[in-house]
CSV table of C-alpha atoms and ligand atoms in Angstrom, one decimal:
chain,number,residue,atom,x,y,z
A,1,MET,CA,35.1,-29.4,-81.7
A,2,ASN,CA,34.3,-26.0,-80.8
A,3,GLU,CA,35.9,-24.5,-77.1
A,4,GLY,CA,32.3,-24.5,-75.4
A,5,VAL,CA,31.2,-28.3,-76.6
A,6,LYS,CA,35.0,-28.8,-75.4
A,7,ILE,CA,34.6,-28.3,-72.3
A,8,LEU,CA,31.0,-29.6,-72.4
A,9,SER,CA,32.4,-33.2,-72.6
A,10,SER,CA,36.2,-33.0,-70.5
A,11,LYS,CA,33.8,-32.1,-67.6
A,12,GLU,CA,31.8,-35.4,-68.5
A,13,GLU,CA,34.6,-36.7,-69.1
A,14,ILE,CA,36.1,-37.1,-65.1
A,15,LEU,CA,32.9,-37.3,-63.9
A,16,THR,CA,32.5,-40.3,-66.0
A,17,LYS,CA,36.1,-41.0,-64.3
A,18,ILE,CA,34.5,-39.9,-60.5
A,19,ARG,CA,32.0,-42.7,-61.0
A,20,GLU,CA,34.3,-45.3,-62.4
A,21,ASP,CA,37.3,-44.9,-59.7
A,22,LEU,CA,34.2,-45.0,-57.3
A,23,PHE,CA,32.4,-48.2,-58.7
A,24,ASN,CA,36.0,-50.1,-59.2
A,25,TYR,CA,36.7,-48.6,-55.3
A,26,ASP,CA,39.7,-47.0,-56.1
A,27,ALA,CA,40.8,-44.6,-53.2
A,28,GLU,CA,43.7,-43.2,-54.5
A,29,GLY,CA,42.3,-42.6,-57.9
A,30,ILE,CA,39.3,-40.9,-56.9
A,31,LYS,CA,41.5,-38.8,-54.7
A,32,VAL,CA,43.5,-37.5,-58.2
A,33,ASP,CA,40.6,-37.4,-59.9
A,34,VAL,CA,38.2,-35.3,-57.6
A,35,GLU,CA,41.0,-32.8,-57.3
A,36,LYS,CA,41.3,-32.6,-61.4
A,37,ALA,CA,37.3,-31.7,-61.4
A,38,LEU,CA,37.4,-29.5,-59.0
A,39,ASN,CA,40.7,-27.8,-60.8
A,40,MET,CA,38.3,-27.8,-64.1
A,41,GLY,CA,35.4,-25.9,-62.3
A,42,LEU,CA,33.2,-28.0,-61.2
A,43,SER,CA,31.7,-27.1,-58.0
A,44,ALA,CA,32.2,-29.6,-54.8
A,45,LEU,CA,28.4,-30.0,-54.8
A,46,GLU,CA,27.5,-31.5,-58.3
A,47,ILE,CA,30.9,-34.0,-58.1
A,48,ILE,CA,28.8,-34.8,-54.2
A,49,ASP,CA,25.7,-35.0,-55.8
A,50,VAL,CA,27.3,-37.8,-58.8
A,51,LEU,CA,29.0,-39.7,-56.1
A,52,SER,CA,25.2,-39.9,-53.8
A,53,ASP,CA,24.2,-41.4,-56.8
A,54,CYS,CA,26.1,-44.2,-57.6
A,55,MET,CA,26.0,-44.9,-53.4
A,56,ARG,CA,22.1,-44.6,-54.8
A,57,GLU,CA,23.4,-47.6,-57.3
A,58,ILE,CA,25.4,-49.7,-55.2
A,59,GLY,CA,22.9,-50.1,-52.2
A,60,ASP,CA,20.6,-50.9,-55.0
A,61,LYS,CA,22.8,-53.8,-56.2
A,62,PHE,CA,23.4,-54.8,-53.0
A,63,ALA,CA,19.6,-55.7,-52.3
A,64,ARG,CA,19.8,-57.3,-55.3
A,65,LEU,CA,22.5,-60.0,-54.3
A,66,GLU,CA,24.6,-58.6,-57.0
A,67,LEU,CA,27.2,-57.4,-54.7
A,68,PHE,CA,28.2,-58.2,-51.0
A,69,LEU,CA,29.0,-56.2,-47.7
A,70,THR,CA,32.5,-55.7,-48.7
A,71,ASP,CA,31.8,-54.3,-51.6
A,72,LEU,CA,29.4,-51.4,-49.8
A,73,MET,CA,32.2,-50.9,-47.1
A,74,MET,CA,34.8,-50.2,-49.7
A,75,ALA,CA,32.8,-48.3,-51.2
A,76,GLY,CA,31.5,-46.2,-48.0
A,77,ASP,CA,35.4,-45.9,-47.6
A,78,THR,CA,35.9,-44.8,-51.2
A,79,MET,CA,33.5,-42.3,-50.8
A,80,LYS,CA,34.7,-40.8,-47.5
A,81,VAL,CA,38.4,-40.4,-49.0
A,82,ALA,CA,36.6,-37.4,-51.9
A,83,LEU,CA,34.2,-35.9,-49.5
A,84,GLU,CA,37.6,-35.5,-46.9
A,85,ILE,CA,38.9,-33.0,-50.5
A,86,LEU,CA,35.2,-32.0,-51.1
A,87,LEU,CA,33.2,-31.4,-48.0
A,88,PRO,CA,35.8,-28.1,-47.4
A,89,LYS,CA,35.5,-27.0,-50.5
A,90,ILE,CA,32.0,-25.9,-50.0
A,91,PRO,CA,31.1,-22.2,-50.3
A,92,LYS,CA,31.0,-20.8,-46.9
A,93,GLU,CA,28.7,-17.6,-46.3
A,94,LYS,CA,30.3,-15.4,-44.5
A,95,ALA,CA,27.2,-14.9,-42.0
A,96,VAL,CA,26.7,-14.5,-37.9
A,97,SER,CA,25.2,-17.7,-36.5
A,98,LYS,CA,22.2,-18.8,-38.2
A,99,GLY,CA,21.5,-21.3,-35.1
A,100,LYS,CA,22.4,-24.5,-33.0
A,101,ILE,CA,22.4,-27.7,-34.4
A,102,VAL,CA,22.7,-30.8,-32.7
A,103,ILE,CA,22.9,-33.8,-35.3
A,104,GLY,CA,23.5,-37.8,-35.3
A,105,THR,CA,22.8,-40.9,-36.7
A,106,ILE,CA,20.0,-42.9,-34.6
A,107,LYS,CA,20.5,-45.2,-32.5
A,108,GLY,CA,21.1,-49.1,-34.2
A,109,ASP,CA,22.6,-47.3,-37.7
A,110,ILE,CA,26.3,-46.5,-38.2
A,111,HIS,CA,25.7,-44.8,-42.0
A,112,ASP,CA,27.0,-41.8,-41.1
A,113,ILE,CA,27.8,-40.6,-44.8
A,114,GLY,CA,25.2,-38.8,-46.2
A,115,LYS,CA,24.3,-37.1,-42.5
A,116,ASN,CA,28.1,-35.9,-42.2
A,117,ILE,CA,27.0,-34.0,-45.5
A,118,VAL,CA,24.3,-32.6,-44.4
A,119,SER,CA,26.6,-31.6,-41.7
A,120,ALA,CA,28.9,-29.9,-43.2
A,121,MET,CA,26.3,-27.6,-45.2
A,122,LEU,CA,25.1,-26.5,-42.5
A,123,THR,CA,27.7,-25.1,-41.3
A,124,ALA,CA,29.3,-23.7,-44.2
A,125,SER,CA,25.9,-22.2,-44.6
A,126,GLY,CA,26.6,-20.5,-41.3
A,127,PHE,CA,24.9,-22.5,-38.4
A,128,GLU,CA,27.0,-23.7,-35.6
A,129,VAL,CA,27.0,-28.0,-35.7
A,130,TYR,CA,27.1,-30.0,-32.9
A,131,ASP,CA,27.3,-33.6,-34.5
A,132,ILE,CA,27.3,-36.4,-32.2
A,133,GLY,CA,28.3,-39.3,-35.0
A,134,LYS,CA,26.7,-42.4,-34.9
A,135,ASP,CA,24.3,-45.4,-33.4
A,136,ALA,CA,23.6,-42.0,-30.7
A,137,PRO,CA,21.1,-42.9,-28.2
A,138,PRO,CA,18.2,-40.5,-27.7
A,139,SER,CA,20.2,-39.2,-24.3
A,140,LYS,CA,22.8,-38.2,-26.1
A,141,PHE,CA,21.1,-35.9,-28.5
A,142,LEU,CA,19.3,-34.3,-25.2
A,143,GLU,CA,21.9,-34.1,-23.8
A,144,GLU,CA,23.9,-32.6,-26.6
A,145,ALA,CA,21.0,-30.1,-27.1
A,146,GLU,CA,20.7,-29.1,-23.6
A,147,LYS,CA,24.6,-28.3,-23.1
A,148,VAL,CA,24.7,-26.6,-26.1
A,149,LYS,CA,21.3,-24.8,-25.8
A,150,ALA,CA,20.8,-26.3,-29.2
A,151,ASP,CA,17.3,-24.3,-31.1
A,152,VAL,CA,17.0,-27.8,-33.5
A,153,ILE,CA,17.6,-31.7,-34.0
A,154,GLY,CA,18.8,-33.3,-37.0
A,155,ALA,CA,18.7,-37.4,-36.3
A,156,SER,CA,19.6,-39.2,-39.7
A,157,ALA,CA,17.9,-43.0,-39.7
A,158,LEU,CA,19.2,-44.8,-43.4
A,159,MET,CA,17.1,-48.5,-42.8
A,160,THR,CA,13.5,-49.0,-42.4
A,161,THR,CA,14.5,-50.7,-39.3
A,162,THR,CA,16.4,-48.3,-37.8
A,163,MET,CA,13.4,-45.6,-38.8
A,164,PRO,CA,10.9,-46.8,-35.7
A,165,ALA,CA,14.3,-45.3,-33.7
A,166,LEU,CA,13.8,-41.3,-34.6
A,167,LYS,CA,10.1,-41.9,-32.9
A,168,ASP,CA,12.1,-43.3,-29.5
A,169,LEU,CA,14.0,-40.0,-29.7
A,170,ILE,CA,11.3,-37.8,-30.5
A,171,ASP,CA,9.3,-39.6,-27.3
A,172,TYR,CA,12.0,-39.2,-25.4
A,173,ILE,CA,12.9,-35.4,-25.9
A,174,ASN,CA,8.4,-35.8,-24.9
A,175,ALA,CA,8.6,-37.4,-21.4
A,176,LYS,CA,11.9,-35.2,-20.6
A,177,GLY,CA,8.8,-32.6,-20.8
A,178,LEU,CA,11.7,-30.7,-23.1
A,179,ARG,CA,9.8,-30.9,-26.4
A,180,SER,CA,8.4,-27.4,-26.8
A,181,LYS,CA,12.2,-26.0,-26.5
A,182,TYR,CA,13.3,-27.8,-29.5
A,183,LYS,CA,12.4,-27.7,-33.2
A,184,ILE,CA,13.3,-31.7,-34.7
A,185,ILE,CA,14.4,-32.8,-38.5
A,186,VAL,CA,14.2,-35.9,-39.7
A,187,GLY,CA,16.2,-37.7,-42.8
A,188,GLY,CA,17.6,-40.4,-44.3
A,189,GLY,CA,17.6,-42.9,-47.0
A,190,PRO,CA,14.1,-44.4,-46.0
A,191,VAL,CA,12.9,-41.6,-44.1
A,192,THR,CA,9.0,-39.2,-46.2
A,193,LYS,CA,8.0,-36.1,-44.8
A,194,GLU,CA,4.7,-38.1,-44.4
A,195,TYR,CA,6.7,-40.5,-41.6
A,196,ALA,CA,8.2,-37.1,-40.5
A,197,GLU,CA,5.0,-35.9,-39.6
A,198,GLU,CA,2.9,-39.3,-38.2
A,199,ILE,CA,5.9,-39.2,-36.1
A,200,GLY,CA,5.7,-35.9,-34.7
A,201,ALA,CA,8.5,-34.3,-35.8
A,202,ASP,CA,8.5,-30.4,-37.1
A,203,ALA,CA,10.3,-31.0,-40.4
A,204,TYR,CA,11.6,-33.2,-42.9
A,205,ALA,CA,14.5,-32.8,-45.6
A,206,GLU,CA,15.4,-34.8,-48.5
A,207,ASN,CA,19.1,-34.0,-48.6
A,208,ALA,CA,22.2,-31.5,-47.9
A,209,VAL,CA,21.0,-29.1,-50.0
A,210,GLU,CA,17.1,-28.8,-49.1
A,211,ALA,CA,18.0,-29.4,-45.2
A,212,VAL,CA,19.5,-25.9,-45.4
A,213,LYS,CA,16.4,-24.5,-46.6
A,214,VAL,CA,14.3,-25.9,-44.0
A,215,ILE,CA,16.1,-25.1,-41.3
A,216,GLU,CA,16.3,-21.8,-42.1
A,217,ASN,CA,12.0,-21.8,-42.2
A,218,LEU,CA,12.4,-23.4,-39.0
A,219,ILE,CA,14.6,-21.3,-36.7
A,220,LYS,CA,12.4,-18.4,-38.4
A,221,LYS,CA,9.5,-20.0,-37.0
B,1,B12,C1,27.3,-47.2,-47.8
B,1,B12,C2,26.2,-47.9,-47.0
B,1,B12,C3,26.6,-48.8,-46.0
B,1,B12,C4,28.3,-48.7,-45.0
B,1,B12,C5,28.3,-47.6,-44.3
B,1,B12,C6,29.3,-46.4,-44.5
B,1,B12,C7,29.3,-45.2,-43.8
B,1,B12,N1,30.0,-44.8,-42.9
B,1,B12,O1,28.1,-44.4,-43.7
B,1,B12,C8,28.3,-50.0,-44.5
B,1,B12,C9,29.1,-50.8,-45.6
B,1,B12,C10,28.8,-49.7,-43.3
B,1,B12,C11,26.7,-50.1,-44.3
B,1,B12,C12,27.1,-51.0,-43.3
B,1,B12,C13,25.4,-51.4,-43.1
B,1,B12,N2,24.3,-51.7,-44.3
B,1,B12,CO1,24.4,-50.3,-45.7
B,1,B12,N3,24.4,-49.0,-47.6
B,1,B12,C14,25.2,-48.2,-47.2
B,1,B12,C15,24.6,-47.6,-49.1
B,1,B12,C16,25.5,-48.5,-50.3
B,1,B12,C17,25.2,-46.0,-49.0
B,1,B12,C18,24.5,-45.1,-48.0
B,1,B12,C19,25.0,-44.1,-48.5
B,1,B12,O2,26.2,-43.1,-48.4
B,1,B12,N4,24.7,-43.2,-49.1
B,1,B12,C20,24.9,-41.7,-50.1
B,1,B12,C21,24.5,-40.4,-48.9
B,1,B12,C22,24.9,-39.9,-49.6
B,1,B12,O3,22.8,-40.4,-49.2
B,1,B12,P1,21.9,-40.4,-47.7
B,1,B12,O4,22.8,-41.3,-46.3
B,1,B12,O5,20.7,-41.2,-48.5
B,1,B12,O6,21.8,-38.7,-47.3
B,1,B12,C23,21.3,-38.2,-47.8
B,1,B12,C24,19.8,-37.9,-47.6
B,1,B12,O7,19.3,-39.2,-47.3
B,1,B12,C25,19.6,-36.5,-46.2
B,1,B12,N5,19.7,-37.0,-45.4
B,1,B12,C26,20.8,-38.2,-44.6
B,1,B12,N6,20.7,-37.9,-43.3
B,1,B12,C27,19.8,-36.5,-42.7
B,1,B12,C28,19.5,-36.1,-41.6
B,1,B12,C29,18.8,-35.2,-41.9
B,1,B12,C30,18.6,-34.5,-39.8
B,1,B12,C31,18.2,-34.9,-43.1
B,1,B12,C32,17.5,-33.5,-42.8
B,1,B12,C33,18.3,-35.4,-43.9
B,1,B12,C34,19.1,-36.1,-44.4
B,1,B12,O8,20.9,-36.0,-46.9
B,1,B12,C35,22.5,-37.2,-47.6
B,1,B12,C36,22.9,-35.4,-48.4
B,1,B12,O9,22.2,-35.3,-49.6
B,1,B12,C37,23.2,-47.5,-48.8
B,1,B12,C38,21.9,-47.7,-50.0
B,1,B12,C39,21.1,-46.3,-49.8
B,1,B12,N7,20.7,-46.2,-51.1
B,1,B12,O10,21.3,-45.5,-49.0
B,1,B12,C40,23.1,-49.1,-47.8
B,1,B12,C41,21.9,-49.0,-46.7
B,1,B12,C42,21.8,-48.3,-46.5
B,1,B12,N8,23.2,-50.5,-46.2
B,1,B12,C43,21.9,-51.3,-45.9
B,1,B12,C44,22.2,-52.2,-45.0
B,1,B12,C45,21.0,-53.3,-45.2
B,1,B12,C46,23.1,-52.6,-44.2
B,1,B12,C47,23.1,-53.3,-43.3
B,1,B12,C48,22.4,-53.6,-42.6
B,1,B12,C49,24.4,-54.4,-43.7
B,1,B12,C50,24.7,-56.3,-43.5
B,1,B12,N9,24.0,-56.5,-43.8
B,1,B12,O11,25.4,-56.0,-42.4
B,1,B12,C51,24.6,-53.2,-42.5
B,1,B12,C52,23.9,-52.0,-41.3
B,1,B12,C53,25.0,-51.4,-39.5
B,1,B12,C54,24.3,-51.0,-38.7
B,1,B12,N10,24.1,-51.7,-37.6
B,1,B12,O12,24.2,-49.1,-39.7
B,1,B12,C55,20.3,-51.4,-46.6
B,1,B12,C56,19.6,-50.7,-45.5
B,1,B12,C57,17.9,-51.6,-45.7
B,1,B12,C58,16.6,-51.4,-45.0
B,1,B12,N11,16.5,-52.0,-44.3
B,1,B12,O13,16.2,-50.1,-44.6
B,1,B12,C59,21.0,-50.7,-47.7
B,1,B12,C60,19.5,-49.4,-47.9
B,1,B12,C61,21.6,-51.1,-48.3
B,1,B12,C62,20.0,-51.9,-49.6
B,1,B12,N12,19.4,-51.6,-50.6
B,1,B12,O14,20.0,-53.0,-48.8
B,1,B12,N13,26.5,-49.6,-45.1
């Protein structure tokens, strides 16, 4: 086997191993294998991509009743262990602050893995990020935005049942007469560009990499 093919296959092997670790909820194994993959030259972002696909697969299995809630919990915990290693490894841009963004997961929703990836990508790209956590009511988004003089508010919803809370957030900011002060971007699994437009958000992004680009453009406007 020539050297190039060998490297490629060992990279594929380690990614396969990492997928297996996540599917087996093997937190110790994933720690070791993620470190190994980074040492082999794989980028944090490509590993995060693979893990994110696995999480979606796990969610689909849960929807088909092939997995239980405890599986989601263990998968989430294993993913978080991997992200603890990976998120600080996202290459950082040396830039003066590109802008301030307040981000959180919307009220009623405790899914925060995707939102945390978006936060980390924005931070690495030179934004000042104020993460208000999960299950955050509209008042918390606005209070933080007013406090830090934010440019952008970002809200995440992972369930069809919590998507309407994104509209509640926009309605709340509107009702306070402060809508024109902030650009609002929404995202998360079930959210679409069309839904974002329908509820009066300024922008939508499908993933963390896209979120950085979209927010950069949003701030320039
Ligand atoms: C892990 C998980 C959990 C974990 C969450 C752990 C945690 N700390 O986050 C736990 C076990 C707690 C959990 C609980 C529940 N879950 Co759950 N969960 C998942 C699962 C499998 C993975 C989510 C995830 O981490 N994905 C990986 C990340 C990387 O992807 P992401 O979140 O989509 O984020 C990316 C983009 O969406 C985007 N993005 C995300 N946020 C934002 C924000 C902005 C501003 C922007 C621009 C972009 C952006 O960028 C991110 C990075 O690229 C999903 C399956 C799925 N398809 O999403 C189900 C899923 C979301 N859960 C579901 C359900 C039903 C539940 C429960 C109700 C189960 C129950 N019976 O109790 C509870 C809800 C609790 C609550 N009130 O919130 C359903 C929701 C169905 C629906 N109605 O829409 C799903 C879709 C599973 C399914 N197919 O049935 N869950």
